[in-house]
């Protein structure tokens, strides 16, 4: 089921051409991302031989889902750079410094959706704008809708998971160190992973 995109005049004025799935239509509404049950993480190659994994533990966002016309849906998220966590205090401090994210000057990273493309029955391609250090560039996320459920507290939830691969240098994250054996300390390529749970507003 495709639920993401950016609301625009053409999306609002054109009716869906296919028969609407009642289960999908029932998901229409405004949602708040639940940070306690969502993860935004990354993986980067370190010293050419292993992977370092980390996450951003503080983030907030919203989804506006239109189950009858998914192209009219939207998604946004803001991430606190200072919340980066790789399990090593010194490394986290270096990532927050001006060598990398410069969290003091640029405290937030943000994503705003622009469009969606259906790849197959279960997979969708979410396209949007990712802003890091005041640099905004397009980001494409291959996204899977995991379903919906009502939790024990009566909250209506939807779940999504997705991934994307970027070059950090495209956003001005260029710090590196050469290795004596050749190569560099940190790869330019970074894999981003998203595991999102969102709660429908009353």
mmCIF file of C-alpha atoms in Angstrom:
data_model
loop_
_atom_site.group_PDB
_atom_site.id
_atom_site.type_symbol
_atom_site.label_atom_id
_atom_site.label_comp_id
_atom_site.label_asym_id
_atom_site.label_seq_id
_atom_site.Cartn_x
_atom_site.Cartn_y
_atom_site.Cartn_z
ATOM 1 C CA UNK A 1 0.000 0.000 0.000
ATOM 2 C CA UNK A 2 1.442 3.385 -0.990
ATOM 3 C CA UNK A 3 0.851 6.137 1.538
ATOM 4 C CA UNK A 4 3.547 8.753 1.068
ATOM 5 C CA UNK A 5 4.016 11.780 -1.130
ATOM 6 C CA UNK A 6 3.523 15.527 -0.984
ATOM 7 C CA UNK A 7 0.113 17.135 -1.271
ATOM 8 C CA UNK A 8 -0.221 19.158 -4.461
ATOM 9 C CA UNK A 9 -2.979 20.590 -6.627
ATOM 10 C CA UNK A 10 -2.921 17.774 -9.147
ATOM 11 C CA UNK A 11 -3.050 15.139 -6.424
ATOM 12 C CA UNK A 12 -5.989 16.855 -4.764
ATOM 13 C CA UNK A 13 -7.955 17.359 -7.964
ATOM 14 C CA UNK A 14 -7.478 13.919 -9.483
ATOM 15 C CA UNK A 15 -9.439 10.968 -8.165
ATOM 16 C CA UNK A 16 -7.836 7.523 -7.805
ATOM 17 C CA UNK A 17 -8.272 5.413 -10.895
ATOM 18 C CA UNK A 18 -8.219 2.051 -9.114
ATOM 19 C CA UNK A 19 -10.769 0.604 -6.728
ATOM 20 C CA UNK A 20 -10.002 1.834 -3.222
ATOM 21 C CA UNK A 21 -9.055 -0.816 -0.670
ATOM 22 C CA UNK A 22 -11.347 -0.230 2.365
ATOM 23 C CA UNK A 23 -8.571 -1.311 4.738
ATOM 24 C CA UNK A 24 -6.229 1.232 3.207
ATOM 25 C CA UNK A 25 -8.888 3.954 3.183
ATOM 26 C CA UNK A 26 -9.434 3.388 6.917
ATOM 27 C CA UNK A 27 -5.850 4.453 7.581
ATOM 28 C CA UNK A 28 -6.505 7.996 6.372
ATOM 29 C CA UNK A 29 -5.580 10.552 9.025
ATOM 30 C CA UNK A 30 -2.842 12.401 10.837
ATOM 31 C CA UNK A 31 -0.167 10.429 12.694
ATOM 32 C CA UNK A 32 2.622 11.246 15.137
ATOM 33 C CA UNK A 33 5.822 9.214 14.999
ATOM 34 C CA UNK A 34 6.382 7.386 18.284
ATOM 35 C CA UNK A 35 10.091 7.864 19.106
ATOM 36 C CA UNK A 36 9.995 5.219 21.839
ATOM 37 C CA UNK A 37 9.172 2.554 19.244
ATOM 38 C CA UNK A 38 10.983 3.969 16.220
ATOM 39 C CA UNK A 39 14.635 3.803 15.198
ATOM 40 C CA UNK A 40 16.675 5.952 12.833
ATOM 41 C CA UNK A 41 20.082 4.344 12.410
ATOM 42 C CA UNK A 42 23.136 4.272 10.182
ATOM 43 C CA UNK A 43 25.984 1.959 9.214
ATOM 44 C CA UNK A 44 29.376 3.131 7.942
ATOM 45 C CA UNK A 45 32.571 1.244 7.076
ATOM 46 C CA UNK A 46 35.421 1.921 9.531
ATOM 47 C CA UNK A 47 39.122 1.498 8.719
ATOM 48 C CA UNK A 48 38.164 -0.388 5.554
ATOM 49 C CA UNK A 49 37.563 -3.631 7.470
ATOM 50 C CA UNK A 50 34.499 -3.383 9.711
ATOM 51 C CA UNK A 51 31.193 -1.584 10.130
ATOM 52 C CA UNK A 52 30.245 0.931 12.807
ATOM 53 C CA UNK A 53 26.553 1.195 13.613
ATOM 54 C CA UNK A 54 24.817 4.038 15.341
ATOM 55 C CA UNK A 55 21.475 5.749 15.773
ATOM 56 C CA UNK A 56 19.865 9.068 16.610
ATOM 57 C CA UNK A 57 17.896 8.559 19.794
ATOM 58 C CA UNK A 58 15.924 11.835 19.729
ATOM 59 C CA UNK A 59 13.606 12.594 16.834
ATOM 60 C CA UNK A 60 10.070 13.692 16.097
ATOM 61 C CA UNK A 61 7.890 13.626 13.044
ATOM 62 C CA UNK A 62 4.469 13.294 11.528
ATOM 63 C CA UNK A 63 2.659 11.460 8.767
ATOM 64 C CA UNK A 64 -0.404 12.599 6.896
ATOM 65 C CA UNK A 65 -1.909 9.533 5.246
ATOM 66 C CA UNK A 66 -4.593 9.541 2.572
ATOM 67 C CA UNK A 67 -5.694 5.976 1.971
ATOM 68 C CA UNK A 68 -8.040 6.887 -0.865
ATOM 69 C CA UNK A 69 -5.438 8.949 -2.722
ATOM 70 C CA UNK A 70 -1.971 7.959 -1.442
ATOM 71 C CA UNK A 71 -0.208 10.526 -3.657
ATOM 72 C CA UNK A 72 -1.749 13.243 -1.455
ATOM 73 C CA UNK A 73 0.010 11.928 1.666
ATOM 74 C CA UNK A 74 3.104 13.445 3.269
ATOM 75 C CA UNK A 75 5.846 12.689 5.779
ATOM 76 C CA UNK A 76 8.266 14.804 7.778
ATOM 77 C CA UNK A 77 10.836 14.144 10.469
ATOM 78 C CA UNK A 78 13.335 16.181 12.484
ATOM 79 C CA UNK A 79 16.336 14.584 14.179
ATOM 80 C CA UNK A 80 18.470 15.937 17.019
ATOM 81 C CA UNK A 81 22.104 15.661 15.918
ATOM 82 C CA UNK A 82 23.342 15.758 19.526
ATOM 83 C CA UNK A 83 21.505 12.484 20.177
ATOM 84 C CA UNK A 84 23.875 10.475 17.966
ATOM 85 C CA UNK A 85 24.857 7.247 19.715
ATOM 86 C CA UNK A 86 27.402 4.705 18.469
ATOM 87 C CA UNK A 87 28.094 3.168 21.863
ATOM 88 C CA UNK A 88 31.428 4.989 22.277
ATOM 89 C CA UNK A 89 31.513 8.367 24.047
ATOM 90 C CA UNK A 90 34.665 9.704 22.346
ATOM 91 C CA UNK A 91 33.424 8.760 18.889
ATOM 92 C CA UNK A 92 30.021 10.335 19.531
ATOM 93 C CA UNK A 93 31.739 13.531 20.629
ATOM 94 C CA UNK A 94 33.791 13.575 17.437
ATOM 95 C CA UNK A 95 30.641 13.112 15.337
ATOM 96 C CA UNK A 96 29.024 16.079 17.107
ATOM 97 C CA UNK A 97 32.082 18.263 16.492
ATOM 98 C CA UNK A 98 32.789 20.573 13.564
ATOM 99 C CA UNK A 99 34.733 17.751 11.873
ATOM 100 C CA UNK A 100 31.396 16.059 11.157
ATOM 101 C CA UNK A 101 27.896 17.309 12.025
ATOM 102 C CA UNK A 102 28.827 20.480 13.976
ATOM 103 C CA UNK A 103 25.830 19.908 16.236
ATOM 104 C CA UNK A 104 26.242 23.221 18.058
ATOM 105 C CA UNK A 105 25.816 25.222 14.840
ATOM 106 C CA UNK A 106 23.436 22.826 13.066
ATOM 107 C CA UNK A 107 21.425 21.048 15.776
ATOM 108 C CA UNK A 108 18.815 19.455 13.503
ATOM 109 C CA UNK A 109 18.686 17.111 10.525
ATOM 110 C CA UNK A 110 15.376 17.053 8.651
ATOM 111 C CA UNK A 111 13.536 15.138 5.950
ATOM 112 C CA UNK A 112 10.476 16.265 3.982
ATOM 113 C CA UNK A 113 8.772 13.998 1.457
ATOM 114 C CA UNK A 114 8.098 15.062 -2.130
ATOM 115 C CA UNK A 115 6.737 12.003 -3.984
ATOM 116 C CA UNK A 116 6.217 8.243 -3.946
ATOM 117 C CA UNK A 117 6.565 5.509 -6.538
ATOM 118 C CA UNK A 118 5.169 1.971 -6.241
ATOM 119 C CA UNK A 119 7.815 -0.643 -7.055
ATOM 120 C CA UNK A 120 5.726 -3.765 -6.426
ATOM 121 C CA UNK A 121 2.809 -4.941 -4.304
ATOM 122 C CA UNK A 122 4.698 -4.430 -1.041
ATOM 123 C CA UNK A 123 7.484 -1.930 -1.739
ATOM 124 C CA UNK A 124 7.449 1.782 -2.397
ATOM 125 C CA UNK A 125 10.068 4.388 -3.194
ATOM 126 C CA UNK A 126 9.745 7.496 -1.036
ATOM 127 C CA UNK A 127 11.483 10.566 -2.430
ATOM 128 C CA UNK A 128 12.145 13.681 -0.407
ATOM 129 C CA UNK A 129 14.612 16.354 0.693
ATOM 130 C CA UNK A 130 17.210 15.630 3.374
ATOM 131 C CA UNK A 131 18.827 18.624 5.059
ATOM 132 C CA UNK A 132 22.092 18.302 7.004
ATOM 133 C CA UNK A 133 24.249 21.313 7.974
ATOM 134 C CA UNK A 134 22.011 23.600 5.896
ATOM 135 C CA UNK A 135 22.678 21.505 2.786
ATOM 136 C CA UNK A 136 19.498 20.135 1.202
ATOM 137 C CA UNK A 137 19.703 17.311 -1.305
ATOM 138 C CA UNK A 138 17.247 14.676 -2.541
ATOM 139 C CA UNK A 139 17.009 11.377 -0.688
ATOM 140 C CA UNK A 140 15.325 8.221 -1.977
ATOM 141 C CA UNK A 141 14.143 5.617 0.529
ATOM 142 C CA UNK A 142 12.926 2.157 -0.440
ATOM 143 C CA UNK A 143 10.079 1.709 2.004
ATOM 144 C CA UNK A 144 7.891 -1.203 3.090
ATOM 145 C CA UNK A 145 4.542 -0.787 4.819
ATOM 146 C CA UNK A 146 4.486 -3.314 7.670
ATOM 147 C CA UNK A 147 0.792 -3.014 8.476
ATOM 148 C CA UNK A 148 -1.494 -1.474 11.060
ATOM 149 C CA UNK A 149 -2.800 -2.508 14.464
ATOM 150 C CA UNK A 150 -4.512 -1.261 17.610
ATOM 151 C CA UNK A 151 -2.199 -1.575 20.598
ATOM 152 C CA UNK A 152 -3.327 -2.577 24.142
ATOM 153 C CA UNK A 153 -3.816 1.101 25.029
ATOM 154 C CA UNK A 154 -6.242 1.716 22.186
ATOM 155 C CA UNK A 155 -3.764 3.543 19.945
ATOM 156 C CA UNK A 156 -4.118 2.972 16.203
ATOM 157 C CA UNK A 157 -0.630 2.363 14.849
ATOM 158 C CA UNK A 158 1.005 1.994 11.446
ATOM 159 C CA UNK A 159 4.505 0.650 10.847
ATOM 160 C CA UNK A 160 7.096 1.205 8.131
ATOM 161 C CA UNK A 161 10.673 0.174 7.528
ATOM 162 C CA UNK A 162 13.063 1.343 4.872
ATOM 163 C CA UNK A 163 16.634 2.022 3.887
ATOM 164 C CA UNK A 164 18.723 4.303 1.737
ATOM 165 C CA UNK A 165 22.390 4.658 0.843
ATOM 166 C CA UNK A 166 24.016 8.077 0.601
ATOM 167 C CA UNK A 167 27.441 9.640 0.135
ATOM 168 C CA UNK A 168 28.057 11.764 3.222
ATOM 169 C CA UNK A 169 30.268 14.121 1.220
ATOM 170 C CA UNK A 170 27.158 15.275 -0.665
ATOM 171 C CA UNK A 171 26.105 16.981 2.576
ATOM 172 C CA UNK A 172 29.521 18.425 3.392
ATOM 173 C CA UNK A 173 30.569 15.627 5.774
ATOM 174 C CA UNK A 174 34.072 15.190 4.376
ATOM 175 C CA UNK A 175 36.385 14.602 7.357
ATOM 176 C CA UNK A 176 38.680 11.611 6.991
ATOM 177 C CA UNK A 177 42.102 10.232 7.880
ATOM 178 C CA UNK A 178 44.427 8.191 5.703
ATOM 179 C CA UNK A 179 45.477 4.711 6.844
ATOM 180 C CA UNK A 180 49.099 3.594 6.733
ATOM 181 C CA UNK A 181 48.042 0.481 4.846
ATOM 182 C CA UNK A 182 46.075 2.472 2.295
ATOM 183 C CA UNK A 183 42.504 3.634 2.202
ATOM 184 C CA UNK A 184 40.758 5.908 4.683
ATOM 185 C CA UNK A 185 39.353 5.729 8.203
ATOM 186 C CA UNK A 186 35.687 6.378 7.354
ATOM 187 C CA UNK A 187 33.884 5.421 4.151
ATOM 188 C CA UNK A 188 32.014 8.044 2.165
ATOM 189 C CA UNK A 189 29.107 5.640 1.702
ATOM 190 C CA UNK A 190 26.603 5.466 4.563
ATOM 191 C CA UNK A 191 23.580 3.189 4.837
ATOM 192 C CA UNK A 192 20.540 4.718 6.556
ATOM 193 C CA UNK A 193 17.830 2.561 8.108
ATOM 194 C CA UNK A 194 14.367 3.560 9.282
ATOM 195 C CA UNK A 195 11.992 1.572 11.481
ATOM 196 C CA UNK A 196 8.965 3.734 12.165
ATOM 197 C CA UNK A 197 5.896 3.301 14.342
ATOM 198 C CA UNK A 198 3.317 6.092 14.206
ATOM 199 C CA UNK A 199 0.162 6.694 16.244
ATOM 200 C CA UNK A 200 -3.024 8.077 14.729
ATOM 201 C CA UNK A 201 -4.237 11.300 16.300
ATOM 202 C CA UNK A 202 -7.687 11.246 17.865
#
